[in-house]
Amino acid sequence: MRLFLAALLLSYAPATELCRFADPRIDESSGVSASSRTDDWFFTHNDSGDSARFFAVDRTGATLAVFEVDDADADDWEDMARGRNEGRPVLFLGDIGDNFRRRQSVVVYEVLEPRPKEGNAALKVLRRHELRYEDGPHDAETLLVHPRDGRIWVVTKERDGVAGVYFAEAGTLRRQGDVRLDALVRRPGTYARAVTSGEIRADGRKVVLRTPFEAFEWTIDNDVAAAFAGPPLRIPLPSTEQGEAIAYTRYGGSLLLTTEGRGAPVHLVEGTELADPNHLQPAEPLELPPDEPGPPVWPRVVALVVSVVGGLYVRARRGRRQRRHRPPPRRPRSA
């Protein structure tokens, strides 16, 4: 019973459609990131072929603002992540795609997280991370940024289902381990094993990777690369045209999913576990409006209900066992 409850508390509900992109300019959503400030909007960018820009989208699918990134190229933007720079929320934009494995270096751009309510804007690049793989070019669609140390990780996209896990150090992407998706993915074919996006949760305790049809979540103890050696939680995903992006919501309790295509759906996969507040980075003064919502409380309510029901179930079973082991009542002797 205890194992059953633990599995239930760490599980995710089936995906539900949150909205559809209303903006025809968003036709190949390849990266997605939750806002650090509010649950009212999120950010996304297109795959290769678009300019160096990204979009802020609200929960109805409407575009709130478009942000051009000055002095940036968009060779093949594939993923985005959020993090902090000197206490300020920032977004990392990964120009890391390389279908033909020809690029001598890839680039990750770091910009301040914008406020969509202020309208369209051109953003300056805070940092330009130009990175070279130590073992030659690779194609990749997954950018990870650790929320505590700001270290950049890249997970490659490999046809054999064995993805490389690299971290950035002094301009070099150094291989630290592998992710064996060939043994995890249930569908046949190289496309089903492709890692198309991922993210580290805001408290640094979980990491999720997605393929076009499934997602997998691992627990991080100390080292991101070492986490992939353990058994993951399997998360079924909805069938979409070309599943590309995944991100944790602001407090890490749920997952956002996007896919390519004009008018494509955005899905929400609700979970039952929030990020540990003791391991979140200290918040900068964000000048939030008075009605800024805090973490949702329903996951805690669900956990409490499950705990109570589990306790009643255990007591009921114990009571039945005790009744089975009682001696039968004595019958009065006949006169």
PDB file of C-alpha atoms in Angstrom, residues 64-307:
ATOM      1  CA  LEU A  64       0.805  39.192 -25.828  1.00  0.00           C
ATOM      2  CA  ALA A  65       4.122  40.435 -27.236  1.00  0.00           C
ATOM      3  CA  VAL A  66       6.936  39.561 -29.638  1.00  0.00           C
ATOM      4  CA  PHE A  67      10.567  40.029 -28.636  1.00  0.00           C
ATOM      5  CA  GLU A  68      13.370  40.437 -31.147  1.00  0.00           C
ATOM      6  CA  VAL A  69      16.849  39.570 -29.880  1.00  0.00           C
ATOM      7  CA  ASP A  70      19.398  42.123 -31.086  1.00  0.00           C
ATOM      8  CA  ASP A  71      22.752  40.941 -32.436  1.00  0.00           C
ATOM      9  CA  ALA A  72      21.602  37.312 -32.474  1.00  0.00           C
ATOM     10  CA  ASP A  73      21.328  34.787 -35.277  1.00  0.00           C
ATOM     11  CA  ALA A  74      18.689  32.115 -35.633  1.00  0.00           C
ATOM     12  CA  ASP A  75      20.484  29.317 -37.436  1.00  0.00           C
ATOM     13  CA  ASP A  76      18.416  26.575 -35.802  1.00  0.00           C
ATOM     14  CA  TRP A  77      16.787  27.549 -32.506  1.00  0.00           C
ATOM     15  CA  GLU A  78      15.633  24.323 -30.899  1.00  0.00           C
ATOM     16  CA  ASP A  79      14.971  24.867 -27.186  1.00  0.00           C
ATOM     17  CA  MET A  80      14.805  27.451 -24.425  1.00  0.00           C
ATOM     18  CA  ALA A  81      15.207  27.429 -20.661  1.00  0.00           C
ATOM     19  CA  ARG A  82      14.884  29.831 -17.770  1.00  0.00           C
ATOM     20  CA  GLY A  83      17.388  30.727 -15.100  1.00  0.00           C
ATOM     21  CA  ARG A  84      18.887  33.643 -13.165  1.00  0.00           C
ATOM     22  CA  ASN A  85      21.667  36.107 -13.733  1.00  0.00           C
ATOM     23  CA  GLU A  86      22.714  37.992 -10.585  1.00  0.00           C
ATOM     24  CA  GLY A  87      19.279  37.340  -9.095  1.00  0.00           C
ATOM     25  CA  ARG A  88      17.375  38.517 -12.162  1.00  0.00           C
ATOM     26  CA  PRO A  89      15.192  36.087 -14.170  1.00  0.00           C
ATOM     27  CA  VAL A  90      16.639  35.320 -17.580  1.00  0.00           C
ATOM     28  CA  LEU A  91      15.817  33.179 -20.579  1.00  0.00           C
ATOM     29  CA  PHE A  92      18.325  31.008 -22.432  1.00  0.00           C
ATOM     30  CA  LEU A  93      17.716  30.474 -26.160  1.00  0.00           C
ATOM     31  CA  GLY A  94      19.462  27.462 -27.659  1.00  0.00           C
ATOM     32  CA  ASP A  95      20.669  27.802 -31.255  1.00  0.00           C
ATOM     33  CA  ILE A  96      21.871  24.189 -31.042  1.00  0.00           C
ATOM     34  CA  GLY A  97      20.245  22.378 -33.972  1.00  0.00           C
ATOM     35  CA  ASP A  98      22.541  20.784 -36.552  1.00  0.00           C
ATOM     36  CA  ASN A  99      20.708  18.244 -38.695  1.00  0.00           C
ATOM     37  CA  PHE A 100      23.721  17.520 -40.891  1.00  0.00           C
ATOM     38  CA  ARG A 101      26.298  17.739 -38.066  1.00  0.00           C
ATOM     39  CA  ARG A 102      28.382  20.378 -39.811  1.00  0.00           C
ATOM     40  CA  ARG A 103      28.476  23.280 -37.360  1.00  0.00           C
ATOM     41  CA  GLN A 104      31.834  23.902 -35.729  1.00  0.00           C
ATOM     42  CA  SER A 105      30.105  25.617 -32.812  1.00  0.00           C
ATOM     43  CA  VAL A 106      26.621  26.254 -31.447  1.00  0.00           C
ATOM     44  CA  VAL A 107      25.336  29.250 -29.507  1.00  0.00           C
ATOM     45  CA  VAL A 108      23.169  29.833 -26.440  1.00  0.00           C
ATOM     46  CA  TYR A 109      21.861  33.382 -25.989  1.00  0.00           C
ATOM     47  CA  GLU A 110      20.988  34.740 -22.560  1.00  0.00           C
ATOM     48  CA  VAL A 111      18.486  37.622 -22.262  1.00  0.00           C
ATOM     49  CA  LEU A 112      16.558  39.223 -19.429  1.00  0.00           C
ATOM     50  CA  GLU A 113      13.077  37.748 -19.080  1.00  0.00           C
ATOM     51  CA  PRO A 114      10.785  40.444 -20.508  1.00  0.00           C
ATOM     52  CA  ARG A 115       7.480  41.742 -19.209  1.00  0.00           C
ATOM     53  CA  PRO A 116       4.908  41.151 -21.954  1.00  0.00           C
ATOM     54  CA  LYS A 117       2.497  43.730 -20.556  1.00  0.00           C
ATOM     55  CA  GLU A 118       4.970  46.404 -21.636  1.00  0.00           C
ATOM     56  CA  GLY A 119       4.494  45.353 -25.281  1.00  0.00           C
ATOM     57  CA  ASN A 120       6.830  44.321 -28.090  1.00  0.00           C
ATOM     58  CA  ALA A 121      10.502  45.070 -27.521  1.00  0.00           C
ATOM     59  CA  ALA A 122      14.013  44.470 -28.785  1.00  0.00           C
ATOM     60  CA  LEU A 123      16.162  42.701 -26.193  1.00  0.00           C
ATOM     61  CA  LYS A 124      19.895  42.946 -25.734  1.00  0.00           C
ATOM     62  CA  VAL A 125      21.964  39.814 -25.293  1.00  0.00           C
ATOM     63  CA  LEU A 126      23.338  39.600 -21.759  1.00  0.00           C
ATOM     64  CA  ARG A 127      25.705  36.773 -22.610  1.00  0.00           C
ATOM     65  CA  ARG A 128      26.512  34.892 -25.782  1.00  0.00           C
ATOM     66  CA  HIS A 129      27.698  31.358 -25.004  1.00  0.00           C
ATOM     67  CA  GLU A 130      29.548  29.995 -28.037  1.00  0.00           C
ATOM     68  CA  LEU A 131      30.152  26.291 -27.478  1.00  0.00           C
ATOM     69  CA  ARG A 132      32.095  23.532 -29.256  1.00  0.00           C
ATOM     70  CA  TYR A 133      31.665  19.799 -28.656  1.00  0.00           C
ATOM     71  CA  GLU A 134      34.871  18.176 -27.524  1.00  0.00           C
ATOM     72  CA  ASP A 135      34.233  15.205 -29.848  1.00  0.00           C
ATOM     73  CA  GLY A 136      32.957  16.935 -32.976  1.00  0.00           C
ATOM     74  CA  PRO A 137      29.572  18.269 -34.161  1.00  0.00           C
ATOM     75  CA  HIS A 138      26.278  16.840 -32.918  1.00  0.00           C
ATOM     76  CA  ASP A 139      22.645  17.556 -33.587  1.00  0.00           C
ATOM     77  CA  ALA A 140      20.707  18.580 -30.474  1.00  0.00           C
ATOM     78  CA  GLU A 141      17.265  19.871 -29.550  1.00  0.00           C
ATOM     79  CA  THR A 142      17.492  19.863 -25.752  1.00  0.00           C
ATOM     80  CA  LEU A 143      18.875  22.707 -23.650  1.00  0.00           C
ATOM     81  CA  LEU A 144      19.044  22.331 -19.862  1.00  0.00           C
ATOM     82  CA  VAL A 145      20.070  25.061 -17.421  1.00  0.00           C
ATOM     83  CA  HIS A 146      20.567  24.189 -13.777  1.00  0.00           C
ATOM     84  CA  PRO A 147      18.623  26.704 -11.645  1.00  0.00           C
ATOM     85  CA  ARG A 148      21.177  26.784  -8.826  1.00  0.00           C
ATOM     86  CA  ASP A 149      24.561  27.030 -10.529  1.00  0.00           C
ATOM     87  CA  GLY A 150      23.454  28.285 -13.976  1.00  0.00           C
ATOM     88  CA  ARG A 151      25.429  25.563 -15.733  1.00  0.00           C
ATOM     89  CA  ILE A 152      24.373  24.827 -19.300  1.00  0.00           C
ATOM     90  CA  TRP A 153      23.740  21.238 -20.341  1.00  0.00           C
ATOM     91  CA  VAL A 154      22.921  19.910 -23.814  1.00  0.00           C
ATOM     92  CA  VAL A 155      21.391  16.508 -24.602  1.00  0.00           C
ATOM     93  CA  THR A 156      22.059  15.388 -28.162  1.00  0.00           C
ATOM     94  CA  LYS A 157      19.625  13.891 -30.642  1.00  0.00           C
ATOM     95  CA  GLU A 158      20.955  10.510 -31.760  1.00  0.00           C
ATOM     96  CA  ARG A 159      19.458   8.037 -34.237  1.00  0.00           C
ATOM     97  CA  ASP A 160      20.441   4.988 -32.179  1.00  0.00           C
ATOM     98  CA  GLY A 161      18.569   6.163 -29.078  1.00  0.00           C
ATOM     99  CA  VAL A 162      21.703   6.722 -26.983  1.00  0.00           C
ATOM    100  CA  ALA A 163      21.777  10.478 -26.390  1.00  0.00           C
ATOM    101  CA  GLY A 164      24.908  12.188 -25.137  1.00  0.00           C
ATOM    102  CA  VAL A 165      24.774  14.415 -22.039  1.00  0.00           C
ATOM    103  CA  TYR A 166      27.182  17.369 -22.239  1.00  0.00           C
ATOM    104  CA  PHE A 167      27.911  20.270 -19.930  1.00  0.00           C
ATOM    105  CA  ALA A 168      29.435  23.599 -20.934  1.00  0.00           C
ATOM    106  CA  GLU A 169      32.799  24.495 -19.467  1.00  0.00           C
ATOM    107  CA  ALA A 170      34.972  27.347 -20.745  1.00  0.00           C
ATOM    108  CA  GLY A 171      33.365  27.251 -24.189  1.00  0.00           C
ATOM    109  CA  THR A 172      33.572  23.465 -24.547  1.00  0.00           C
ATOM    110  CA  LEU A 173      30.727  20.953 -24.334  1.00  0.00           C
ATOM    111  CA  ARG A 174      32.182  17.994 -22.451  1.00  0.00           C
ATOM    112  CA  ARG A 175      30.460  14.598 -22.463  1.00  0.00           C
ATOM    113  CA  GLN A 176      29.441  13.470 -18.990  1.00  0.00           C
ATOM    114  CA  GLY A 177      27.248  10.479 -19.729  1.00  0.00           C
ATOM    115  CA  ASP A 178      24.427   9.014 -21.797  1.00  0.00           C
ATOM    116  CA  VAL A 179      20.670   8.648 -21.774  1.00  0.00           C
ATOM    117  CA  ARG A 180      19.640   5.186 -22.991  1.00  0.00           C
ATOM    118  CA  LEU A 181      16.302   5.857 -24.638  1.00  0.00           C
ATOM    119  CA  ASP A 182      16.629   2.782 -26.832  1.00  0.00           C
ATOM    120  CA  ALA A 183      15.638   0.675 -23.818  1.00  0.00           C
ATOM    121  CA  LEU A 184      12.875   3.044 -22.646  1.00  0.00           C
ATOM    122  CA  VAL A 185      10.891   4.062 -25.724  1.00  0.00           C
ATOM    123  CA  ARG A 186       8.076   1.683 -26.577  1.00  0.00           C
ATOM    124  CA  ARG A 187       7.484   2.741 -30.179  1.00  0.00           C
ATOM    125  CA  PRO A 188       9.737   1.431 -32.956  1.00  0.00           C
ATOM    126  CA  GLY A 189      11.775   3.688 -35.211  1.00  0.00           C
ATOM    127  CA  THR A 190      14.521   6.273 -34.838  1.00  0.00           C
ATOM    128  CA  TYR A 191      12.064   9.203 -34.749  1.00  0.00           C
ATOM    129  CA  ALA A 192      10.358   7.809 -31.646  1.00  0.00           C
ATOM    130  CA  ARG A 193      13.698   7.751 -29.796  1.00  0.00           C
ATOM    131  CA  ALA A 194      14.651  11.358 -30.613  1.00  0.00           C
ATOM    132  CA  VAL A 195      15.047  13.664 -27.608  1.00  0.00           C
ATOM    133  CA  THR A 196      13.292  16.871 -28.666  1.00  0.00           C
ATOM    134  CA  SER A 197      13.295  18.950 -25.459  1.00  0.00           C
ATOM    135  CA  GLY A 198      13.834  18.903 -21.722  1.00  0.00           C
ATOM    136  CA  GLU A 199      14.130  20.984 -18.578  1.00  0.00           C
ATOM    137  CA  ILE A 200      15.438  20.913 -15.008  1.00  0.00           C
ATOM    138  CA  ARG A 201      12.804  21.769 -12.415  1.00  0.00           C
ATOM    139  CA  ALA A 202      13.107  25.091 -10.584  1.00  0.00           C
ATOM    140  CA  ASP A 203      14.411  23.445  -7.386  1.00  0.00           C
ATOM    141  CA  GLY A 204      17.013  21.369  -9.237  1.00  0.00           C
ATOM    142  CA  ARG A 205      15.495  18.106  -7.934  1.00  0.00           C
ATOM    143  CA  LYS A 206      13.969  16.744 -11.171  1.00  0.00           C
ATOM    144  CA  VAL A 207      14.843  16.659 -14.857  1.00  0.00           C
ATOM    145  CA  VAL A 208      12.450  15.789 -17.662  1.00  0.00           C
ATOM    146  CA  LEU A 209      13.167  14.833 -21.283  1.00  0.00           C
ATOM    147  CA  ARG A 210      10.610  14.303 -24.008  1.00  0.00           C
ATOM    148  CA  THR A 211      10.419  12.433 -27.272  1.00  0.00           C
ATOM    149  CA  PRO A 212       7.626  12.966 -29.824  1.00  0.00           C
ATOM    150  CA  PHE A 213       5.380  10.489 -27.972  1.00  0.00           C
ATOM    151  CA  GLU A 214       6.569  10.112 -24.374  1.00  0.00           C
ATOM    152  CA  ALA A 215       8.346  11.963 -21.586  1.00  0.00           C
ATOM    153  CA  PHE A 216      10.613  10.637 -18.850  1.00  0.00           C
ATOM    154  CA  GLU A 217      11.433  12.236 -15.512  1.00  0.00           C
ATOM    155  CA  TRP A 218      14.448  11.473 -13.324  1.00  0.00           C
ATOM    156  CA  THR A 219      15.343  12.490  -9.784  1.00  0.00           C
ATOM    157  CA  ILE A 220      18.565  14.487  -9.388  1.00  0.00           C
ATOM    158  CA  ASP A 221      20.598  13.865  -6.252  1.00  0.00           C
ATOM    159  CA  ASN A 222      23.738  15.881  -6.920  1.00  0.00           C
ATOM    160  CA  ASP A 223      24.781  15.361 -10.520  1.00  0.00           C
ATOM    161  CA  VAL A 224      22.568  15.865 -13.569  1.00  0.00           C
ATOM    162  CA  ALA A 225      24.410  13.326 -15.729  1.00  0.00           C
ATOM    163  CA  ALA A 226      24.316  10.684 -12.984  1.00  0.00           C
ATOM    164  CA  ALA A 227      20.539  11.068 -12.662  1.00  0.00           C
ATOM    165  CA  PHE A 228      20.002   9.509 -16.102  1.00  0.00           C
ATOM    166  CA  ALA A 229      21.497   6.219 -14.898  1.00  0.00           C
ATOM    167  CA  GLY A 230      18.499   5.692 -12.604  1.00  0.00           C
ATOM    168  CA  PRO A 231      15.000   4.494 -13.509  1.00  0.00           C
ATOM    169  CA  PRO A 232      12.729   7.306 -14.779  1.00  0.00           C
ATOM    170  CA  LEU A 233       9.047   7.973 -14.335  1.00  0.00           C
ATOM    171  CA  ARG A 234       7.299   7.398 -17.674  1.00  0.00           C
ATOM    172  CA  ILE A 235       4.834  10.152 -18.665  1.00  0.00           C
ATOM    173  CA  PRO A 236       2.480   9.400 -21.592  1.00  0.00           C
ATOM    174  CA  LEU A 237       1.997  12.315 -23.986  1.00  0.00           C
ATOM    175  CA  PRO A 238      -0.879  13.168 -26.321  1.00  0.00           C
ATOM    176  CA  SER A 239      -0.589  12.368 -30.003  1.00  0.00           C
ATOM    177  CA  THR A 240       0.308  15.532 -31.916  1.00  0.00           C
ATOM    178  CA  GLU A 241       1.650  16.503 -35.345  1.00  0.00           C
ATOM    179  CA  GLN A 242       5.284  16.796 -34.254  1.00  0.00           C
ATOM    180  CA  GLY A 243       5.816  16.916 -30.490  1.00  0.00           C
ATOM    181  CA  GLU A 244       8.725  19.262 -29.824  1.00  0.00           C
ATOM    182  CA  ALA A 245       8.871  21.140 -26.516  1.00  0.00           C
ATOM    183  CA  ILE A 246       8.371  20.558 -22.808  1.00  0.00           C
ATOM    184  CA  ALA A 247       8.830  22.728 -19.716  1.00  0.00           C
ATOM    185  CA  TYR A 248       7.885  22.717 -16.063  1.00  0.00           C
ATOM    186  CA  THR A 249       5.355  25.289 -14.952  1.00  0.00           C
ATOM    187  CA  ARG A 250       6.526  28.086 -12.681  1.00  0.00           C
ATOM    188  CA  TYR A 251       6.456  26.087  -9.446  1.00  0.00           C
ATOM    189  CA  GLY A 252       7.254  22.761 -11.088  1.00  0.00           C
ATOM    190  CA  GLY A 253       3.953  21.073 -10.314  1.00  0.00           C
ATOM    191  CA  SER A 254       2.918  20.497 -13.918  1.00  0.00           C
ATOM    192  CA  LEU A 255       4.314  20.328 -17.445  1.00  0.00           C
ATOM    193  CA  LEU A 256       3.683  22.441 -20.559  1.00  0.00           C
ATOM    194  CA  LEU A 257       3.864  20.778 -23.983  1.00  0.00           C
ATOM    195  CA  THR A 258       3.917  22.316 -27.449  1.00  0.00           C
ATOM    196  CA  THR A 259       4.070  20.917 -30.948  1.00  0.00           C
ATOM    197  CA  GLU A 260       4.813  22.188 -34.430  1.00  0.00           C
ATOM    198  CA  GLY A 261       2.091  23.353 -36.809  1.00  0.00           C
ATOM    199  CA  ARG A 262      -0.037  26.466 -37.289  1.00  0.00           C
ATOM    200  CA  GLY A 263      -2.788  26.655 -34.673  1.00  0.00           C
ATOM    201  CA  ALA A 264      -1.108  23.801 -32.800  1.00  0.00           C
ATOM    202  CA  PRO A 265      -2.350  22.789 -29.341  1.00  0.00           C
ATOM    203  CA  VAL A 266      -0.612  23.576 -26.074  1.00  0.00           C
ATOM    204  CA  HIS A 267      -1.108  20.823 -23.525  1.00  0.00           C
ATOM    205  CA  LEU A 268      -0.918  20.867 -19.737  1.00  0.00           C
ATOM    206  CA  VAL A 269       0.081  17.732 -17.830  1.00  0.00           C
ATOM    207  CA  GLU A 270      -0.900  18.323 -14.216  1.00  0.00           C
ATOM    208  CA  GLY A 271       1.157  16.707 -11.481  1.00  0.00           C
ATOM    209  CA  THR A 272       0.859  16.262  -7.741  1.00  0.00           C
ATOM    210  CA  GLU A 273       4.276  17.414  -6.554  1.00  0.00           C
ATOM    211  CA  LEU A 274       5.555  20.989  -6.291  1.00  0.00           C
ATOM    212  CA  ALA A 275       9.182  22.066  -6.306  1.00  0.00           C
ATOM    213  CA  ASP A 276      10.757  22.152  -2.854  1.00  0.00           C
ATOM    214  CA  PRO A 277      10.577  25.823  -1.719  1.00  0.00           C
ATOM    215  CA  ASN A 278      13.707  25.306   0.408  1.00  0.00           C
ATOM    216  CA  HIS A 279      15.716  24.671  -2.757  1.00  0.00           C
ATOM    217  CA  LEU A 280      14.360  27.445  -4.943  1.00  0.00           C
ATOM    218  CA  GLN A 281      16.634  30.338  -5.798  1.00  0.00           C
ATOM    219  CA  PRO A 282      15.894  33.504  -3.789  1.00  0.00           C
ATOM    220  CA  ALA A 283      13.475  35.625  -5.762  1.00  0.00           C
ATOM    221  CA  GLU A 284      14.517  39.028  -6.997  1.00  0.00           C
ATOM    222  CA  PRO A 285      12.163  41.967  -6.316  1.00  0.00           C
ATOM    223  CA  LEU A 286       9.900  41.391  -9.295  1.00  0.00           C
ATOM    224  CA  GLU A 287       7.450  44.252  -8.657  1.00  0.00           C
ATOM    225  CA  LEU A 288       4.594  41.792  -8.917  1.00  0.00           C
ATOM    226  CA  PRO A 289       0.991  43.024  -8.973  1.00  0.00           C
ATOM    227  CA  PRO A 290      -0.938  42.566  -5.697  1.00  0.00           C
ATOM    228  CA  ASP A 291      -2.998  39.691  -7.091  1.00  0.00           C
ATOM    229  CA  GLU A 292       0.006  37.630  -8.185  1.00  0.00           C
ATOM    230  CA  PRO A 293      -0.996  34.046  -7.319  1.00  0.00           C
ATOM    231  CA  GLY A 294       1.131  31.859  -5.098  1.00  0.00           C
ATOM    232  CA  PRO A 295       1.727  28.145  -5.583  1.00  0.00           C
ATOM    233  CA  PRO A 296      -1.470  26.174  -6.199  1.00  0.00           C
ATOM    234  CA  VAL A 297      -2.708  24.306  -3.151  1.00  0.00           C
ATOM    235  CA  TRP A 298      -4.651  21.518  -4.850  1.00  0.00           C
ATOM    236  CA  PRO A 299      -1.674  19.130  -5.067  1.00  0.00           C
ATOM    237  CA  ARG A 300      -1.319  19.284  -1.291  1.00  0.00           C
ATOM    238  CA  VAL A 301      -5.049  18.677  -0.896  1.00  0.00           C
ATOM    239  CA  VAL A 302      -4.812  15.649  -3.189  1.00  0.00           C
ATOM    240  CA  ALA A 303      -1.851  14.343  -1.194  1.00  0.00           C
ATOM    241  CA  LEU A 304      -3.739  14.797   2.066  1.00  0.00           C
ATOM    242  CA  VAL A 305      -6.838  13.032   0.737  1.00  0.00           C
ATOM    243  CA  VAL A 306      -4.785  10.140  -0.580  1.00  0.00           C
ATOM    244  CA  SER A 307      -2.965   9.875   2.740  1.00  0.00           C
TER     245      SER A 307
END
